[in-house]
mmCIF file of C-alpha atoms in Angstrom:
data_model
loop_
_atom_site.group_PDB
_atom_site.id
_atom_site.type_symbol
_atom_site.label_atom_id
_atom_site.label_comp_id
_atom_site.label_asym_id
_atom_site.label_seq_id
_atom_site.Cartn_x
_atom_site.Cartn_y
_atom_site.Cartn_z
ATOM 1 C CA UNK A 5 106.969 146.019 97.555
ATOM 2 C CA UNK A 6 104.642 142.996 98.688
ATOM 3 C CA UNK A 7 106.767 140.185 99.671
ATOM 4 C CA UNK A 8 104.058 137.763 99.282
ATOM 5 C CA UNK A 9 102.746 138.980 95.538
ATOM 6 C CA UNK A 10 106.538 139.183 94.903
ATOM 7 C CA UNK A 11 106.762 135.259 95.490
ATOM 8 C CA UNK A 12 103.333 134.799 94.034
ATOM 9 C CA UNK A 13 104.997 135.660 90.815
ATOM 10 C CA UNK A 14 108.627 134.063 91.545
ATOM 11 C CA UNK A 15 106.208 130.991 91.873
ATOM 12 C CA UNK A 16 104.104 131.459 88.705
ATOM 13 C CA UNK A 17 107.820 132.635 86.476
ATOM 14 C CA UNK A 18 108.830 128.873 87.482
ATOM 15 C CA UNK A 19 106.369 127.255 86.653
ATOM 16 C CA UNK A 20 106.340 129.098 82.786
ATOM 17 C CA UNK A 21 110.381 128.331 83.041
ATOM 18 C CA UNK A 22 109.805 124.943 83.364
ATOM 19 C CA UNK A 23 107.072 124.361 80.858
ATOM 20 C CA UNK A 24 109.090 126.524 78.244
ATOM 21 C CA UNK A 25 110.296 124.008 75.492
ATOM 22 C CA UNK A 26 112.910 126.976 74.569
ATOM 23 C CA UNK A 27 114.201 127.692 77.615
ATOM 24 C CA UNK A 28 114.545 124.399 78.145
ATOM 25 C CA UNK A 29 116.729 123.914 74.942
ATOM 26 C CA UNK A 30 118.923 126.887 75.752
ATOM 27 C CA UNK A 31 119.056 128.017 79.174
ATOM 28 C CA UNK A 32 119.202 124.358 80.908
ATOM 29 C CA UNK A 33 120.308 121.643 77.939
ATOM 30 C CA UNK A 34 122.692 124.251 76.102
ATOM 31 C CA UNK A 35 123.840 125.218 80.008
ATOM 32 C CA UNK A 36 124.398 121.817 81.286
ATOM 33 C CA UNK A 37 126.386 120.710 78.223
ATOM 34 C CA UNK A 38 128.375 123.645 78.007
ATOM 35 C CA UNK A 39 129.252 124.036 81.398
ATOM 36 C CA UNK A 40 130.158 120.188 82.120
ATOM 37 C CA UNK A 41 131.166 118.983 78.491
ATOM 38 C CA UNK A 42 133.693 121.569 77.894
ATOM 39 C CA UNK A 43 136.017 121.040 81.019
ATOM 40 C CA UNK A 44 135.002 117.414 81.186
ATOM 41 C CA UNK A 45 136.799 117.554 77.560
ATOM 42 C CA UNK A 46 139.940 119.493 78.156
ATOM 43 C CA UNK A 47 140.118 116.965 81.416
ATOM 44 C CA UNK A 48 139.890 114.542 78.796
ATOM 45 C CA UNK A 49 142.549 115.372 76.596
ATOM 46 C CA UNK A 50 145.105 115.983 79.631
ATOM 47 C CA UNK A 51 144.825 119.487 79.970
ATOM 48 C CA UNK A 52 143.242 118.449 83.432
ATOM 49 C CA UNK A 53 145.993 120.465 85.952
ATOM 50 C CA UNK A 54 143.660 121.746 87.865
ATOM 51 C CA UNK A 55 144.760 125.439 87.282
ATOM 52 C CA UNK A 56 143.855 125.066 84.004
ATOM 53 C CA UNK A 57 140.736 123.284 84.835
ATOM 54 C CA UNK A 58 139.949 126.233 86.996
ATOM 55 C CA UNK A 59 140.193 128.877 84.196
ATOM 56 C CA UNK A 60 138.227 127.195 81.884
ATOM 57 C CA UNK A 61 135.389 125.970 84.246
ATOM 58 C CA UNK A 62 135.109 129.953 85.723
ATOM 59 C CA UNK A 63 134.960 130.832 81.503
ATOM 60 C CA UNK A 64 132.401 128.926 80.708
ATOM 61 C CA UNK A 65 130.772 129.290 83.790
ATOM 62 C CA UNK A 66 130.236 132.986 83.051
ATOM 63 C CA UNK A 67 128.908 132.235 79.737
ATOM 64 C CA UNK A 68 125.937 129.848 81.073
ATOM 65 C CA UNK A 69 125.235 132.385 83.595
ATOM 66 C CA UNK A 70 124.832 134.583 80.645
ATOM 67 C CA UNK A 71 122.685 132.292 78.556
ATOM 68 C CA UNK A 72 120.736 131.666 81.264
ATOM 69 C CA UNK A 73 119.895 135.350 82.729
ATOM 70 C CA UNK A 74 120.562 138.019 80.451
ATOM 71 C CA UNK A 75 119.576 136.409 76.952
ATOM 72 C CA UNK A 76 116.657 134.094 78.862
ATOM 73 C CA UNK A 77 115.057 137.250 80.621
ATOM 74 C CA UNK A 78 115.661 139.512 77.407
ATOM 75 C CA UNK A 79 113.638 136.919 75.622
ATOM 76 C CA UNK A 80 111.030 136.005 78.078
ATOM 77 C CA UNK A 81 110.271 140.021 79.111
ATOM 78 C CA UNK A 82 109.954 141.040 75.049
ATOM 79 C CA UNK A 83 107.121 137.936 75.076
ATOM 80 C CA UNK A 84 105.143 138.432 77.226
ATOM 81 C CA UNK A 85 105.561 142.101 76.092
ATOM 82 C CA UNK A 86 103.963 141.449 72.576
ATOM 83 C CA UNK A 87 101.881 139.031 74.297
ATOM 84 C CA UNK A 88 100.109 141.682 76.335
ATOM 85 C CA UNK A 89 100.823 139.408 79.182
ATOM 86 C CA UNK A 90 102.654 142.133 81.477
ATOM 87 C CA UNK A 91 99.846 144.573 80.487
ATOM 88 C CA UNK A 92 97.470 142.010 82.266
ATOM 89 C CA UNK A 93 99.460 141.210 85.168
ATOM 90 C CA UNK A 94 99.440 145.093 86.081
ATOM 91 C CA UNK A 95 95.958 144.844 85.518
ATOM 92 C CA UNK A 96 95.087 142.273 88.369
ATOM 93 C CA UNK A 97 96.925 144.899 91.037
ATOM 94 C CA UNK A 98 100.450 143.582 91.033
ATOM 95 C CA UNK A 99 102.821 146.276 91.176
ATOM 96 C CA UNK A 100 105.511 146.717 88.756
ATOM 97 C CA UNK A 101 108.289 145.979 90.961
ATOM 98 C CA UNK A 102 106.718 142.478 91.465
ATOM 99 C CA UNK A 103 106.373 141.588 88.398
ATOM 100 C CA UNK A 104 109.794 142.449 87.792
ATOM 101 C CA UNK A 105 111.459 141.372 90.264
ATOM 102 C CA UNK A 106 109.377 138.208 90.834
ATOM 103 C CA UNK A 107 110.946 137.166 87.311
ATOM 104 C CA UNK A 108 114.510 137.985 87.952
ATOM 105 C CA UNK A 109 114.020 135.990 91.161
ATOM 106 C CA UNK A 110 112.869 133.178 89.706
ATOM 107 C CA UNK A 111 115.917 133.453 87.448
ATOM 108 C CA UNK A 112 118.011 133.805 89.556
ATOM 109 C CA UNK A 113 116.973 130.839 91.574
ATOM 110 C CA UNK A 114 117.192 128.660 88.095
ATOM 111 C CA UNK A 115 120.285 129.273 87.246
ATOM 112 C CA UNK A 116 122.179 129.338 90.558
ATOM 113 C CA UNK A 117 120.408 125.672 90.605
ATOM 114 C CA UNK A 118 122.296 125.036 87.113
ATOM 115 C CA UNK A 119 125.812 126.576 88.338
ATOM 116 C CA UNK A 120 125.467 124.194 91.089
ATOM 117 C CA UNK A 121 124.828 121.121 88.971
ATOM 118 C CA UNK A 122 127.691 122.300 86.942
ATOM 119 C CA UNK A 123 130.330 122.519 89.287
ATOM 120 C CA UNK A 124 129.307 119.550 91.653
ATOM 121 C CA UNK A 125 129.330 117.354 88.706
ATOM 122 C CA UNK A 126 132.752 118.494 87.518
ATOM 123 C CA UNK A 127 133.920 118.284 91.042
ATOM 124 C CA UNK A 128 132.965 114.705 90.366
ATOM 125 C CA UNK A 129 134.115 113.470 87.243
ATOM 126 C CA UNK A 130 136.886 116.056 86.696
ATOM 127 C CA UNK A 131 140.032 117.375 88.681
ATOM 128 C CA UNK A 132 138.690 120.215 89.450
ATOM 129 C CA UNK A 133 139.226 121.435 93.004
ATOM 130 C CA UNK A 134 136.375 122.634 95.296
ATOM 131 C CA UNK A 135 136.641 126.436 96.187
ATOM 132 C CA UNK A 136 138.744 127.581 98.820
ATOM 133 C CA UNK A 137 135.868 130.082 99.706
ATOM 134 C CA UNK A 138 132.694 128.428 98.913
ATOM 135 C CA UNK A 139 130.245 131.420 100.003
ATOM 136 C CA UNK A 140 132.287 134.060 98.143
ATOM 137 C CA UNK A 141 131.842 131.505 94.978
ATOM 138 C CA UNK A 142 128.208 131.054 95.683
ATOM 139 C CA UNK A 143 127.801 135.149 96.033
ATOM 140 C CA UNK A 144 129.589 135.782 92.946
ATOM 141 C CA UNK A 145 126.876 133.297 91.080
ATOM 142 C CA UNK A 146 123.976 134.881 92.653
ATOM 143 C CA UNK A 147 124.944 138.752 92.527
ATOM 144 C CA UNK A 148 126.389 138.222 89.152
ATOM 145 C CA UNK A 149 122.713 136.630 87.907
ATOM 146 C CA UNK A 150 121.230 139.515 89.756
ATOM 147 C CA UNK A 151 122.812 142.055 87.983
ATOM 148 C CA UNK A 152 122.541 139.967 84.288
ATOM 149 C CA UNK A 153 118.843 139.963 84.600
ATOM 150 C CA UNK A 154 118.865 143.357 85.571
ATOM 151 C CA UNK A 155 120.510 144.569 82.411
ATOM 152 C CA UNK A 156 118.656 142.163 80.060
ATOM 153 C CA UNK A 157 115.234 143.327 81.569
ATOM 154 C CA UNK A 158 117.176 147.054 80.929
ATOM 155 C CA UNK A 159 117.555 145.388 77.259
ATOM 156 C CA UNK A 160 114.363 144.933 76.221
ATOM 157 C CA UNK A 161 113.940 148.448 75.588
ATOM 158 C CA UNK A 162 116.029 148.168 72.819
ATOM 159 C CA UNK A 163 114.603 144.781 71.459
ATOM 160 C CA UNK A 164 111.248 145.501 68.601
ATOM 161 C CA UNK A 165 109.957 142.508 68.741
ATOM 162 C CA UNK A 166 110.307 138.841 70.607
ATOM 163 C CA UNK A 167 111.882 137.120 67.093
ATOM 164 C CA UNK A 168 114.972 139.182 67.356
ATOM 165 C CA UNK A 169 115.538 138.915 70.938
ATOM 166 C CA UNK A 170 117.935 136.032 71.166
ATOM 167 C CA UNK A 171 120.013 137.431 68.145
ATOM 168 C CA UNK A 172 120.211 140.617 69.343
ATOM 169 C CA UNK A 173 121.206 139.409 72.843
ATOM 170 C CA UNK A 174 123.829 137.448 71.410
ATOM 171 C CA UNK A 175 126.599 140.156 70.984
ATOM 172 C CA UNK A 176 126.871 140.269 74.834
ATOM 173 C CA UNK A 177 127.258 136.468 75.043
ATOM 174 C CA UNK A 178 130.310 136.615 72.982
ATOM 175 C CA UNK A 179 131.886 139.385 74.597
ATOM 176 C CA UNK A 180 131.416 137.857 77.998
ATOM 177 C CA UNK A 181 132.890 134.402 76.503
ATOM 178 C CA UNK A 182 135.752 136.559 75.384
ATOM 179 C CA UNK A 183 136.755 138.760 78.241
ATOM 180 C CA UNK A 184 135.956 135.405 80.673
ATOM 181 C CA UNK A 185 138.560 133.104 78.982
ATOM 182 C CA UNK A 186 135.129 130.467 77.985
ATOM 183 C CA UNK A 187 136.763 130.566 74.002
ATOM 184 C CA UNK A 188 140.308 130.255 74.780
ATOM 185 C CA UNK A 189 143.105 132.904 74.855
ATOM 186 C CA UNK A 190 141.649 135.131 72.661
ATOM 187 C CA UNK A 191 141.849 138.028 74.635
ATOM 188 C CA UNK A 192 145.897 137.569 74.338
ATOM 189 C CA UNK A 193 145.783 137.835 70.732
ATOM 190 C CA UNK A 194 143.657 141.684 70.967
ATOM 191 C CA UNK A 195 145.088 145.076 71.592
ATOM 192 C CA UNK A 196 145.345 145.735 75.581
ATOM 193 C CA UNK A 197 142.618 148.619 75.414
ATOM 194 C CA UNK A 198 140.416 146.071 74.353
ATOM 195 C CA UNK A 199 140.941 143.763 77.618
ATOM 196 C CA UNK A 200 140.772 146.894 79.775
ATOM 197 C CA UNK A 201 137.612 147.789 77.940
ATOM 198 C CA UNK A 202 135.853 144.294 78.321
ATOM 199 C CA UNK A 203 137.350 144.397 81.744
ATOM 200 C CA UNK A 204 134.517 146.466 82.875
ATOM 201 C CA UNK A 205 132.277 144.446 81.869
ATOM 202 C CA UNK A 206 129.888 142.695 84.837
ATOM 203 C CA UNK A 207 130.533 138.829 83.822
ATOM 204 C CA UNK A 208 134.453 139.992 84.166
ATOM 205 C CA UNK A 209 133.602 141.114 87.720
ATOM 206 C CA UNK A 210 131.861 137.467 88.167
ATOM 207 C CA UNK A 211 134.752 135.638 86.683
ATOM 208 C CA UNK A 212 137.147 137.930 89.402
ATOM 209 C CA UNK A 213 135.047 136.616 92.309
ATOM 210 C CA UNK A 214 135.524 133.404 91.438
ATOM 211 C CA UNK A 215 139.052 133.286 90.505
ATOM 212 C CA UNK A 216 139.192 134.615 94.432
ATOM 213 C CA UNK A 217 136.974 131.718 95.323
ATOM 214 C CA UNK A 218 138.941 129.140 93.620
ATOM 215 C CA UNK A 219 142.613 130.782 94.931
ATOM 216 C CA UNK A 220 144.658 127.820 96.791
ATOM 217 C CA UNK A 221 146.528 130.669 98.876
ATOM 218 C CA UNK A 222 144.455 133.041 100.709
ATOM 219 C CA UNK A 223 142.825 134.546 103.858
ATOM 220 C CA UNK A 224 139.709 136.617 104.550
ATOM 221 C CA UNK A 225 141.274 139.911 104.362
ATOM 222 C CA UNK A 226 142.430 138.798 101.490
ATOM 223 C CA UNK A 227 139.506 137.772 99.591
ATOM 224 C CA UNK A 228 137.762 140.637 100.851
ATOM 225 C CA UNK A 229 140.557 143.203 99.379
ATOM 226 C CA UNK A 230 140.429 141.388 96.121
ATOM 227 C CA UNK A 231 136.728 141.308 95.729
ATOM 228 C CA UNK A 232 136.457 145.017 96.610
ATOM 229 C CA UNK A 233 136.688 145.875 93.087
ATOM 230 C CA UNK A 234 134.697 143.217 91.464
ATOM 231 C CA UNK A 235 132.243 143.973 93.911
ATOM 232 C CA UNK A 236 131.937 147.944 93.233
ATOM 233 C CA UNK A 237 132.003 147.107 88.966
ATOM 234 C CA UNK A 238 128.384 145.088 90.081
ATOM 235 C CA UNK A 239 127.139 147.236 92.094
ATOM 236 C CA UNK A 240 127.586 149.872 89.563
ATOM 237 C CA UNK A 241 126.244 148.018 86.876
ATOM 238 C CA UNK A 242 122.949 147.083 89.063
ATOM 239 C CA UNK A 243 122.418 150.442 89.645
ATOM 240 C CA UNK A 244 122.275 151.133 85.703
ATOM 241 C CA UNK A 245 120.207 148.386 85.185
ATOM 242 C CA UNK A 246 117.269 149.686 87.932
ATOM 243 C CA UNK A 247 117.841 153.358 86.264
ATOM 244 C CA UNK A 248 117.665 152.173 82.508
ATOM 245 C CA UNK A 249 114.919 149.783 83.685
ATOM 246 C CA UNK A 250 112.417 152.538 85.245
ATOM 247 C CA UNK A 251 113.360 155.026 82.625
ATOM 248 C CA UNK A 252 112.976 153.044 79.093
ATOM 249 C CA UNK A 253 111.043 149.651 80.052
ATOM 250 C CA UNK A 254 108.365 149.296 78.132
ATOM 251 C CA UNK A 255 104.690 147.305 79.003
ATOM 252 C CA UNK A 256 103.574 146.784 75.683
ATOM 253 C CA UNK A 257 104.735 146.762 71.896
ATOM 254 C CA UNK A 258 105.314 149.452 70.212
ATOM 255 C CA UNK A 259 102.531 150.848 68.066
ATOM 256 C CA UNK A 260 102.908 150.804 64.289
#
């Protein structure tokens, strides 16, 4: 892999990002006032103990990060798909792991930027404590975007056309809001299977991480015993992703 056509094409996914009137609308706006209007209203209403604070703020924060990589790369890859835009890019000698990957870095970049307007502004105008473990939190956002834009590029395969895209993505939203706490208690009110299901899921592994971040009493041996887990459910999932990916990722639409 060329590091500097790999950054070539970070560069040029940024500049598309930011010129994109509908990621704009949903990745960033919906982002920002999801992730800072929600605990800024339960702070509000004088829910604001700041273990509460903490479990909603980790909630939604997994549900921006999944707005903002799986659903945002699912809809940007199918495209540029139908565009015939990735069929050009291979065309002028880029490889395919930099086209890839120069996407879910620039992704990743994005919306670590947003988690980190989130949470400093909530640290400002809310209760809400600063992690114990600031790196672990900041690793937890970055692997966990990683691994989401992974599995939506994984998810284009699936995905006939670039209308559909954000509906189809959708499912995976909800689940994550679910297992994550970002609707409420819900997952008290399902059958346990169904939380040890949803458990596995790689925003749940995010949402651990971060829980450990946020933990008033701990050391490093402990945070590194609790994230062991966490840690292995991501790496597992990232290798799916990169096997799904080169097995069923497709360069152009399908042919009627």
């Amino acid at each position: 892999m060329s590091v500097r056509d790999l950054a070539v094409v970070t560069r040029f996914g940024g500049r598309l990002y930011w010129r994109d009137k509908v990621a704009l609308s949903t990745s960033v706006a919906l982002s920002l006032g999801l992730g800072i209007g929600m605990p800024l209203l339960m702070d509000r209403l004088g829910q604001g103990d700041p273990e509460f604070l903490v479990g909603t703020h980790v909630g939604v924060l997994v549900m921006i990060l999944t707005i903002a990589t799986f659903n945002q790369i699912a809809v940007t890859f199918t495209a540029r798909r139908d565009q015939l835009l990735l069929k050009r890019m291979r065309a002028t000698g880029l490889g395919d792991r930099e086209i890839l990957g120069g996407e879910i870095g620039n992704l990743v970049v994005q919306t670590t930027l947003l988690a980190a307007v989130v949470s400093v502004a909530l640290y400002a105008l809310t209760g809400l404590p600063v992690p114990r473990n600031p790196l672990l939190y900041l690793a937890a956002v970055v692997a966990g975007t990683a691994v989401l834009c992974l599995l939506g590029t994984a998810f284009t395969a699936a995905v006939p056309r670039t209308e559909v895209a954000g509906v189809m993505a959708m499912p995976f939203f909800l689940l994550a809001g679910v297992a994550s706490g970002g609707f409420g208690p819900l997952l008290e009110l399902l059958p346990g299977w169904v939380g040890a299901v949803l458990g596995l899921l790689p925003t749940e592994a995010v949402a651990d991480l971060a829980r450990t971040a946020y933990a008033a009493d701990g050391s490093l041996a402990g945070d590194l015993r609790a994230a062991a887990v966490p840690v292995l459910v991501l790496a597992g999932w990232a290798a799916f992703g990169l096997l799904a990916t080169a097995r069923w990722f497709r360069w152009e639409p399908r042919r009627s």
